[in-house]
C-alpha cells in the first residue's frame, strides 16, 4: 500500500478535526517525506505503553492510535472487566481518556473515569483500591510539550510487564477501522467523584513521616497537575501549605517557562530556587508534569541551592523507611542506580533487590517491599502495611522527604548533614548521569554496536575489570539493551538507550571511603566523575 493510499485510508476513519486537517494538507501538498514519517513506521506498544509526538498517522499519538490501543486492551481483558482511566493536562489527554472509555464500554468493559486531571500516582492507587482489573494513564510524564502517551496498569496497581504487553500489542494489530468499533455500550461508565482523591490522601498521609512539622517548603509543579494534590497531602499530614511558584502553578500543556518539563533539565528549577531564596524556605521540591517523580533541593546559607541527585534522595528515604518499619522487609532499586542501597540494606539486615530499569520491575522485586526507587527521581515509599502506590509516587515521596527535613531541622540540621552521615557510614557513593539526545536513533544503535565490537579496557584511568552485556541477561535479570562496566577501585559505568526518549544514557558511580572531611571526598569524587564523563564523551562520539 502506497503512503498516499495509507494516508487516505487513515483520513477516512479519523474522528479528530485537527489531525484530519493536518493530513488533508499533507496529501494536498503531496508532502511524501512528512507522510512517510507518519506512516512509514508505527508507535510500538510495549511495557511503557505508547508514547510519542502528537499528530496524524500510526507513528503519532492521536485519537485513532488511542482507540486502537483501547480496543486491544479490551480484547485481552474480555467483557465484564473493570478499568480505571486517568489523565493529565497535556494536549488531547482528556479527549484520549474519553475515547478510551467509549471504546472499552463498547466492548462490554466497565470503565471508571477519574474526576479531573490528576497525578498518575492517583490512578495507580485507584486501580488497586477499587479492585479493578486494569488501569490506563494518559500522560507523557516529563516528555516535551509536543508528546503524549498511554500507560497501562494491571490489577496489582503496577505497570504491565511481559507477556501482557505482547498480548495487548498483538490485539492492537488485529483492530480494523476505528469507525467500525462499537462505542458507548454495553459496558458502563462511572465518573468517579472527589472521594477517590480523599482516599489517596488518607493512604499517603499514613506513611512514616515522623512527628516534626515545622518546615517551610518552596514547590513547583512545572505547569503539571501536581499542585492541588500535593498541597492537599501536606495539609492532611499536618504540614503548612507549600509556597508554590505562581508562574508554574496552573497546568499548561505548552510548559511556557521551561525548555523541557523535567526537573532534571538545566534551568527547570530556577524559579523554585528563586522563590526559596525570597521566602527563606528550608526545602525546595518539584514534581514533574504528572507528579510521579519528585526533585529535592536544599537552600544554602550563603545563597543558592544544592539539588540532590535521585540516588541521594533514595538513600535518605531508604534509611528513613527502614528505621520506621519492622518485620521481614525488602528494599529495591535498579541496575543503573547507586550501589549505596545495597550497603544500607545489609547494614540494617533487610533484603535487597536489584532489577531492570523501570518501576514495573522494581515493584516486582519480591515480597515485603517497603521502599523502591530509581535514580531518575522516582520513589515509592511504604510502611508496615506495604506500599500504598505500586508505582513511583512524587506526592508520597515529597511528604516523606518533608518529614525527614522537618526532623533534621528540629535538631538544627539539614538533609545535607544527613548525607554526610551516610557518606561516613557507608562510603561516599557519588553518581552522575551523562546523556546524549539525538534526532536520529540510528546514532544510538551505532554507538552501542561500536562498544560491543570493541569494549573499552580502561575508563577514566581505571581498568575495566568486568564488562557485562545486559542484552544476554545477567543472573536472574531478563535481557535488556545495555552495557555495564565494573572498574577497578570501586567504580562503575552503565550505558543504555532510554526507553522513553531519544537519548543514550550513561550512569556513572565512584565510591570513595571517607577518612577525613566529607567535602574533600566529594571534591575528589567530582574529579573522578569529570574524568569519566570526558572519556565517555570522546568514546561515544555523539
Coordinates of C-alpha atoms in Angstrom, one line a residue:
X1 CA 0.0 0.0 0.0
X2 CA 1.5 3.4 -1.0
X3 CA 1.9 6.0 1.6
X4 CA -0.7 8.2 0.0
X5 CA -3.2 5.4 0.0
X6 CA -2.5 4.6 3.6
X7 CA -2.9 8.3 4.5
X8 CA -6.3 8.5 2.7
X9 CA -7.4 5.3 4.4
X10 CA -6.5 6.8 7.8
X11 CA -8.2 10.1 6.9
X12 CA -11.4 8.3 6.1
X13 CA -11.7 6.9 9.7
X14 CA -10.1 9.7 11.7
X15 CA -12.6 11.4 14.1
X16 CA -10.4 14.3 15.1
X17 CA -10.8 17.5 13.0
X18 CA -7.3 18.7 14.0
X19 CA -5.4 15.6 12.6
X20 CA -7.8 15.4 9.7
X21 CA -6.8 18.9 8.7
X22 CA -3.2 18.1 9.1
X23 CA -3.4 15.0 7.0
X24 CA -5.5 16.7 4.3
X25 CA -2.9 19.5 4.0
X26 CA -0.1 17.0 3.6
X27 CA -2.0 15.0 1.0
X28 CA -2.9 18.1 -1.0
X29 CA 0.7 19.3 -0.9
X30 CA 2.0 15.9 -1.9
X31 CA 4.4 16.1 1.0
X32 CA 5.7 12.5 0.8
X33 CA 8.5 13.0 3.3
X34 CA 6.1 14.1 6.0
X35 CA 3.7 11.3 5.2
X36 CA 6.4 8.7 5.2
X37 CA 7.5 10.0 8.6
X38 CA 3.9 9.5 9.9
X39 CA 3.1 6.2 8.0
X40 CA 6.5 4.6 7.4
X41 CA 6.5 3.2 11.0
X42 CA 4.2 2.9 13.9
X43 CA 4.4 3.6 17.6
X44 CA 5.2 0.3 19.3
X45 CA 3.1 -0.8 22.3
X46 CA 5.4 -2.1 25.0
X47 CA 5.8 -2.2 28.8
X48 CA 5.8 1.6 28.8
X49 CA 2.6 1.5 26.7
X50 CA 2.7 4.2 24.0
X51 CA 4.5 7.5 23.9
X52 CA 5.2 9.8 21.0
X53 CA 4.6 13.1 19.2
X54 CA 1.1 14.2 18.6
X55 CA -0.1 14.2 15.0
X56 CA -1.8 12.1 12.4
X57 CA -0.8 8.6 11.4
X58 CA 0.3 5.4 13.1
X59 CA 3.7 6.8 14.1
X60 CA 2.0 9.6 16.1
X61 CA -0.2 9.9 19.2
X62 CA -3.8 10.6 18.1
X63 CA -7.4 9.5 18.6
X64 CA -7.1 6.6 16.1
X65 CA -4.0 5.3 17.8
X66 CA -5.6 5.6 21.2
X67 CA -8.9 3.9 20.1
X68 CA -6.9 1.0 18.6
X69 CA -5.0 0.7 21.9
X70 CA -8.2 0.7 23.9
X71 CA -9.7 -1.9 21.7
X72 CA -6.6 -4.1 22.0
X73 CA -6.7 -3.8 25.8
X74 CA -10.5 -4.6 25.8
X75 CA -9.8 -7.8 23.8
X76 CA -7.2 -9.0 26.2
X77 CA -9.3 -8.3 29.2
X78 CA -12.6 -9.5 27.9
X79 CA -16.2 -8.3 28.7
X80 CA -17.2 -7.7 32.3
X81 CA -13.8 -6.5 33.5
X82 CA -13.2 -3.1 35.1
X83 CA -10.7 -0.4 34.0
X84 CA -9.9 2.9 35.8
X85 CA -8.8 5.7 33.5
X86 CA -6.8 8.8 34.5
X87 CA -5.3 11.6 32.5
X88 CA -3.0 14.6 32.9
X89 CA -3.3 18.1 31.4
X90 CA -1.3 17.6 28.2
X91 CA -2.8 18.4 24.8
X92 CA -5.6 15.9 24.0
X93 CA -5.2 13.9 27.3
X94 CA -8.9 14.5 28.2
X95 CA -10.0 13.5 24.7
X96 CA -7.9 10.4 24.7
X97 CA -9.3 9.4 28.1
X98 CA -12.9 9.8 26.9
X99 CA -12.1 7.8 23.7
X100 CA -10.7 5.1 25.8
X101 CA -13.8 5.0 28.0
X102 CA -16.0 4.9 24.9
X103 CA -14.2 2.0 23.3
X104 CA -13.9 0.0 26.5
X105 CA -17.6 0.3 27.3
X106 CA -18.4 -0.5 23.7
X107 CA -16.6 -3.8 24.2
X108 CA -18.6 -4.6 27.4
X109 CA -15.9 -3.4 29.9
X110 CA -16.9 -1.3 32.9
X111 CA -14.9 2.0 32.9
X112 CA -14.3 4.3 35.8
X113 CA -13.0 7.8 34.9
X114 CA -11.1 9.9 37.4
X115 CA -12.9 13.2 38.1
X116 CA -10.3 15.6 36.7
X117 CA -6.7 16.0 35.6
X118 CA -4.8 14.2 38.4
X119 CA -1.3 12.9 39.1
X120 CA -0.5 9.4 37.7
X121 CA 0.0 8.0 41.3
X122 CA -3.7 8.6 42.0
X123 CA -4.5 6.4 39.0
X124 CA -2.1 3.7 40.1
X125 CA -3.6 3.8 43.6
X126 CA -7.2 3.8 42.3
X127 CA -6.7 0.6 40.3
X128 CA -5.9 -1.5 43.4
X129 CA -8.1 0.5 45.8
X130 CA -11.2 -0.1 43.6
X131 CA -10.3 -3.7 42.8
X132 CA -10.1 -3.0 39.1
X133 CA -8.6 -5.4 36.5
X134 CA -6.5 -2.7 34.8
X135 CA -5.8 1.0 34.5
X136 CA -4.9 3.5 31.8
X137 CA -3.0 6.7 32.5
X138 CA -3.0 9.2 29.6
X139 CA 0.3 11.0 30.1
X140 CA 3.7 11.6 28.6
X141 CA 5.2 12.3 32.0
X142 CA 8.2 14.7 31.5
X143 CA 8.4 14.5 27.7
X144 CA 8.4 17.7 25.6
X145 CA 5.1 19.5 25.1
X146 CA 4.5 18.0 21.6
X147 CA 4.2 14.5 23.1
X148 CA 1.6 12.4 24.7
X149 CA 1.4 8.8 25.9
X150 CA -0.7 5.9 27.1
X151 CA 0.4 3.9 30.1
X152 CA -1.3 0.6 31.1
X153 CA -1.5 -0.8 34.6
X154 CA -2.7 -4.3 35.7
X155 CA -4.8 -5.4 38.6
X156 CA -2.0 -5.2 41.2
X157 CA -1.7 -1.5 40.5
X158 CA 1.7 -1.7 38.8
X159 CA 2.6 -1.2 35.2
X160 CA 2.4 -4.1 32.8
X161 CA 5.3 -6.4 32.1
X162 CA 5.8 -9.2 29.5
X163 CA 4.0 -11.2 28.3
X164 CA 0.9 -8.9 28.8
X165 CA 2.4 -6.1 26.7
X166 CA 2.9 -8.5 23.8
X167 CA -0.7 -9.8 24.1
X168 CA -2.1 -6.3 24.0
X169 CA 0.2 -5.3 21.1
X170 CA -1.0 -8.3 19.1
X171 CA -4.6 -7.5 19.8
X172 CA -4.0 -3.9 18.7
X173 CA -2.6 -5.2 15.4
X174 CA -5.8 -7.1 14.8
X175 CA -8.0 -4.0 15.2
X176 CA -9.7 -2.9 12.0
X177 CA -11.1 0.5 11.2
X178 CA -11.9 2.5 14.4
X179 CA -15.1 4.0 12.9
X180 CA -16.5 0.4 12.9
X181 CA -15.8 -0.1 16.6
X182 CA -18.8 -0.3 18.8
X183 CA -18.7 2.5 21.4
X184 CA -20.5 3.6 24.5
X185 CA -22.1 0.3 25.5
X186 CA -23.0 -2.4 26.5
X187 CA -20.4 -1.7 29.2
X188 CA -21.0 1.0 31.8
X189 CA -19.1 4.2 32.6
X190 CA -18.7 5.6 36.1
X191 CA -17.4 9.1 36.6
X192 CA -15.6 9.0 39.9
X193 CA -16.1 11.8 42.5
X194 CA -13.6 13.6 44.7
X195 CA -13.8 10.8 47.2
X196 CA -11.1 8.8 45.3
X197 CA -8.7 11.7 45.9
X198 CA -9.6 11.7 49.6
X199 CA -8.8 8.0 49.8
X200 CA -5.5 8.5 48.1
X201 CA -4.6 11.4 50.5
X202 CA -5.5 9.2 53.5
X203 CA -3.2 6.5 52.2
X204 CA -0.2 8.7 51.7
X205 CA -0.6 10.6 55.0
X206 CA -0.3 7.3 56.8
X207 CA 3.3 6.9 55.6
X208 CA 6.1 7.1 58.1
X209 CA 6.7 10.9 58.4
X210 CA 8.0 11.4 61.9
X211 CA 6.5 13.9 64.4
X212 CA 8.1 17.2 63.3
X213 CA 6.1 19.5 61.1
X214 CA 7.9 22.9 61.3
X215 CA 9.1 23.3 57.7
X216 CA 8.8 26.0 55.0
X217 CA 8.7 24.5 51.5
X218 CA 9.1 26.1 48.1
X219 CA 7.4 24.0 45.4
X220 CA 6.8 23.9 41.7
X221 CA 4.6 21.5 39.7
X222 CA 6.3 22.7 36.5
X223 CA 2.9 23.5 34.8
X224 CA 1.8 20.0 35.6
X225 CA -1.1 18.5 37.6
X226 CA 0.7 18.1 41.0
X227 CA -0.1 21.4 42.9
X228 CA -3.6 20.7 44.2
X229 CA -2.9 17.1 45.2
X230 CA 0.5 17.8 46.8
X231 CA -0.9 20.8 48.7
X232 CA -3.8 18.6 49.9
X233 CA -1.4 15.9 51.1
X234 CA 0.7 18.4 53.0
X235 CA -2.3 19.9 54.8
X236 CA -3.8 16.4 55.5
X237 CA -0.5 15.3 57.1
X238 CA -0.2 18.4 59.3
X239 CA 2.4 20.4 57.4
X240 CA 2.0 24.0 56.3
X241 CA 0.9 24.5 52.7
X242 CA 3.9 24.7 50.4
X243 CA 4.7 28.0 48.8
X244 CA 4.1 27.4 45.1
X245 CA 5.8 29.1 42.2
X246 CA 2.9 31.2 40.8
X247 CA 4.2 31.2 37.2
X248 CA 4.2 27.4 37.1
X249 CA 1.2 26.6 39.4
X250 CA -1.5 26.0 36.9
X251 CA -1.5 23.2 34.4
X252 CA -0.3 24.4 30.9
X253 CA 0.4 21.8 28.2
X254 CA 2.8 24.2 26.5
X255 CA 5.1 24.4 29.6
X256 CA 6.0 28.0 28.7
X257 CA 8.6 28.7 31.3
X258 CA 10.9 25.7 30.8
X259 CA 12.6 24.3 27.8
X260 CA 11.8 20.7 28.9
X261 CA 9.3 20.0 31.7
X262 CA 11.7 17.8 33.6
X263 CA 13.2 18.8 36.9
X264 CA 16.5 17.2 36.0
X265 CA 17.0 19.6 33.0
X266 CA 19.1 22.7 33.3
X267 CA 17.0 25.8 34.2
X268 CA 13.9 23.9 35.1
X269 CA 14.3 24.6 38.8
X270 CA 15.4 28.2 38.6
X271 CA 12.0 29.7 39.6
X272 CA 11.6 27.4 42.5
X273 CA 15.1 28.1 43.7
X274 CA 14.5 31.9 43.4
X275 CA 11.2 31.5 45.4
X276 CA 13.0 29.6 48.1
X277 CA 15.6 32.4 48.5
X278 CA 12.9 35.0 48.6
X279 CA 10.8 33.4 51.3
X280 CA 13.6 31.7 53.3
X281 CA 12.5 28.2 52.6
X282 CA 14.0 25.2 54.3
X283 CA 13.4 22.9 51.4
X284 CA 12.8 23.0 47.6
X285 CA 10.5 20.4 46.0
X286 CA 9.3 19.9 42.4
X287 CA 7.2 17.3 40.7
X288 CA 7.2 16.5 37.0
X289 CA 4.1 17.2 34.9
X290 CA 2.2 14.0 36.0
X291 CA 3.7 14.2 39.6
X292 CA 5.0 10.7 39.7
X293 CA 8.6 12.0 40.2
X294 CA 10.0 14.3 42.9
X295 CA 13.0 16.6 42.8
X296 CA 14.6 17.8 46.1
X297 CA 16.8 20.8 46.8
X298 CA 18.4 22.3 49.9
X299 CA 18.8 26.1 50.1
X300 CA 22.3 27.1 51.1
X301 CA 23.1 29.6 53.9
X302 CA 25.1 31.8 51.6
X303 CA 22.6 31.7 48.8
X304 CA 21.8 29.3 46.0
X305 CA 20.6 25.7 46.3
X306 CA 22.0 22.3 46.3
X307 CA 19.8 20.0 44.2
X308 CA 20.1 16.4 45.4
X309 CA 20.5 13.5 43.0
X310 CA 17.9 10.8 42.8
X311 CA 20.4 8.4 44.4
X312 CA 21.0 10.8 47.3
X313 CA 17.3 11.1 47.9
X314 CA 16.9 7.4 47.5
X315 CA 19.5 6.7 50.2
X316 CA 17.9 9.1 52.7
X317 CA 14.4 7.7 52.1
X318 CA 15.6 4.2 52.3
X319 CA 17.2 4.6 55.7
X320 CA 14.2 6.6 56.9
X321 CA 11.7 3.9 55.8
X322 CA 13.8 1.0 57.2
X323 CA 14.1 2.7 60.6
X324 CA 10.3 3.3 60.7
X325 CA 9.2 -0.2 59.7
X326 CA 9.5 -3.7 61.2
X327 CA 9.4 -7.3 60.2
X328 CA 10.7 -9.1 57.1
X329 CA 11.3 -6.2 54.6
X330 CA 12.8 -5.6 51.2
X331 CA 14.1 -2.5 49.5
X332 CA 14.9 -2.4 45.8
X333 CA 16.4 -0.3 43.1
X334 CA 17.6 -0.8 39.5
X335 CA 20.9 -1.8 37.9
X336 CA 21.6 1.8 36.9
X337 CA 21.1 3.3 40.4
X338 CA 23.7 3.6 43.1
X339 CA 25.1 0.6 44.9
X340 CA 24.5 2.5 48.2
X341 CA 21.1 1.0 48.7
X342 CA 22.6 -2.5 48.9
X343 CA 25.0 -1.4 51.6
X344 CA 22.2 0.3 53.6
X345 CA 20.1 -2.9 53.4
X346 CA 22.9 -5.1 54.6
X347 CA 23.7 -2.8 57.5
X348 CA 20.1 -2.9 58.7
X349 CA 19.6 -6.6 58.0
X350 CA 16.8 -6.2 55.4
X351 CA 16.6 -7.9 52.0
X352 CA 17.8 -6.1 48.9
X353 CA 16.6 -6.4 45.3
X354 CA 18.2 -5.2 42.1
X355 CA 16.0 -5.0 38.9
X356 CA 16.0 -3.7 35.4
X357 CA 15.2 0.0 34.9
X358 CA 11.6 1.0 35.4
X359 CA 9.1 0.8 38.3
X360 CA 7.3 -2.1 36.6
X361 CA 10.3 -4.2 37.6
X362 CA 11.1 -2.6 41.0
X363 CA 7.6 -3.3 42.3
X364 CA 8.0 -7.0 41.5
X365 CA 11.4 -7.3 43.2
X366 CA 9.9 -9.5 45.9
X367 CA 7.6 -9.8 48.9
X368 CA 7.7 -7.4 51.8
X369 CA 8.7 -4.4 49.6
X370 CA 8.6 -1.3 51.7
X371 CA 10.7 1.0 49.5
X372 CA 11.8 1.2 45.9
X373 CA 13.5 3.9 43.9
X374 CA 15.2 4.7 40.6
X375 CA 17.8 7.3 40.1
X376 CA 15.6 9.3 37.7
X377 CA 13.8 10.9 40.7
X378 CA 11.2 8.1 41.1
X379 CA 10.4 6.7 44.6
X380 CA 7.7 4.5 46.2
X381 CA 7.6 4.9 50.0
X382 CA 5.8 2.3 52.2
X383 CA 5.1 1.5 55.8
X384 CA 4.5 -1.7 57.7
X385 CA 1.3 -2.0 55.7
X386 CA 3.3 -2.1 52.5
X387 CA 3.2 0.3 49.5
X388 CA 0.1 2.4 49.1
X389 CA 1.1 3.1 45.5
X390 CA 2.7 0.3 43.5
X391 CA 4.5 2.8 41.2
X392 CA 6.6 5.8 41.6
X393 CA 4.8 8.5 43.6
X394 CA 6.0 12.0 43.7
X395 CA 3.4 13.1 46.2
X396 CA 4.1 10.4 48.8
X397 CA 7.9 10.9 48.3
X398 CA 7.6 14.7 48.8
X399 CA 5.7 14.1 52.1
X400 CA 8.3 11.6 53.3
X401 CA 11.2 14.0 52.4
X402 CA 9.5 16.8 54.2
X403 CA 9.2 14.6 57.3
X404 CA 12.9 13.8 57.2
X405 CA 13.8 17.5 56.6
X406 CA 11.5 18.7 59.5
X407 CA 13.0 16.2 61.9
X408 CA 16.5 17.3 60.9
X409 CA 15.5 21.0 61.2
X410 CA 14.3 20.3 64.8
X411 CA 17.9 19.1 65.6
X412 CA 19.5 22.1 63.9
X413 CA 20.5 20.1 60.8
X414 CA 19.6 19.7 57.1
X415 CA 19.4 16.9 54.6
X416 CA 23.0 17.8 53.6
X417 CA 24.1 16.8 57.1
X418 CA 22.3 13.5 56.8
X419 CA 24.0 12.9 53.5
X420 CA 27.4 13.5 55.2
X421 CA 26.4 11.0 57.9
X422 CA 25.7 8.4 55.3
X423 CA 29.0 9.1 53.5
X424 CA 30.9 8.5 56.7
X425 CA 28.9 5.3 57.5
X426 CA 28.8 3.7 54.1
X427 CA 31.5 5.5 52.0
X428 CA 30.7 8.4 49.6
X429 CA 28.7 7.0 46.7
X430 CA 29.0 9.7 44.1
X431 CA 26.9 9.3 41.0
X432 CA 26.2 11.3 37.9
X433 CA 24.4 10.8 34.6
X434 CA 25.7 11.7 31.1
X435 CA 23.0 11.9 28.4
X436 CA 23.2 12.3 24.7
X437 CA 19.9 13.5 23.0
X438 CA 19.8 12.6 19.2
X439 CA 17.5 13.3 16.4
X440 CA 18.5 10.1 14.6
X441 CA 18.0 7.0 16.7
X442 CA 20.4 5.1 14.4
X443 CA 23.2 7.0 16.1
X444 CA 22.4 5.3 19.4
X445 CA 22.3 1.9 17.7
X446 CA 25.7 2.6 16.1
X447 CA 27.3 3.7 19.4
X448 CA 26.1 0.6 21.2
X449 CA 27.3 -1.6 18.3
X450 CA 30.8 0.0 18.5
X451 CA 31.0 -0.6 22.2
X452 CA 30.0 -4.2 21.8
X453 CA 32.5 -4.7 19.0
X454 CA 35.4 -3.1 20.8
X455 CA 34.8 -3.0 24.6
X456 CA 37.0 -0.4 26.4
X457 CA 39.8 -1.8 28.6
X458 CA 40.1 1.4 30.6
X459 CA 37.7 4.2 31.6
X460 CA 38.6 7.3 33.4
X461 CA 42.1 6.0 34.1
X462 CA 40.7 2.9 35.7
X463 CA 41.0 -0.7 34.4
X464 CA 37.8 -2.3 33.3
X465 CA 37.7 -5.4 35.5
X466 CA 34.4 -6.8 34.1
X467 CA 32.2 -6.0 31.1
X468 CA 28.6 -7.3 31.1
X469 CA 26.4 -7.2 28.0
X470 CA 23.0 -6.9 29.6
X471 CA 21.3 -8.0 26.4
X472 CA 22.4 -11.5 27.2
X473 CA 20.7 -11.4 30.6
X474 CA 22.7 -11.2 33.9
X475 CA 21.8 -13.5 36.8
X476 CA 18.1 -13.6 37.2
X477 CA 17.5 -10.4 35.2
X478 CA 15.8 -10.6 31.8
X479 CA 17.8 -9.3 28.8
X480 CA 17.8 -5.6 28.2
X481 CA 19.8 -3.4 25.8
X482 CA 22.7 -2.1 28.0
X483 CA 26.3 -2.5 28.8
X484 CA 27.8 -2.5 32.4
X485 CA 31.5 -1.9 33.1
X486 CA 32.9 -2.6 36.6
X487 CA 36.0 -0.6 37.1
X488 CA 39.0 -1.1 39.4
X489 CA 38.8 0.8 42.7
X490 CA 35.0 0.5 43.3
X491 CA 33.6 2.4 40.3
X492 CA 31.0 1.5 37.7
X493 CA 29.6 2.7 34.3
X494 CA 26.3 1.6 32.7
X495 CA 25.4 2.6 29.2
X496 CA 21.9 2.1 27.8
X497 CA 19.4 3.7 25.4
X498 CA 16.5 5.4 27.1
X499 CA 13.2 3.6 26.8
X500 CA 11.0 6.8 26.5
X501 CA 13.2 9.5 24.9
X502 CA 15.7 9.7 22.0
X503 CA 18.7 9.6 24.4
X504 CA 21.7 7.4 25.1
X505 CA 22.3 7.5 28.9
X506 CA 25.4 6.7 30.8
X507 CA 25.2 6.2 34.6
X508 CA 28.5 6.8 36.5
X509 CA 29.4 5.9 40.0
X510 CA 32.6 6.1 42.1
X511 CA 32.7 5.1 45.8
X512 CA 35.2 6.9 47.9
X513 CA 36.0 6.0 51.6
X514 CA 35.7 9.0 53.9
X515 CA 38.6 9.1 56.2
X516 CA 38.7 12.9 56.8
X517 CA 36.4 15.7 55.7
X518 CA 33.4 14.7 53.6
X519 CA 33.9 17.9 51.5
X520 CA 37.4 16.6 50.5
X521 CA 36.0 13.2 49.5
X522 CA 33.2 14.9 47.4
X523 CA 35.8 17.1 45.6
X524 CA 37.9 14.0 44.8
X525 CA 34.8 12.1 43.6
X526 CA 33.8 15.0 41.4
X527 CA 37.2 15.0 39.7
X528 CA 36.9 11.2 39.1
X529 CA 33.4 11.6 37.6
X530 CA 34.5 14.5 35.4
X531 CA 37.3 12.3 34.0
X532 CA 34.9 9.5 33.3
X533 CA 32.5 11.9 31.5
X534 CA 35.3 13.4 29.4
X535 CA 36.5 10.0 28.3
X536 CA 33.0 8.6 27.6
X537 CA 32.0 11.6 25.5
X538 CA 35.0 11.1 23.3
X539 CA 34.5 7.3 23.2
X540 CA 30.8 7.5 22.2
X541 CA 31.3 10.4 19.7
X542 CA 27.7 11.6 19.7

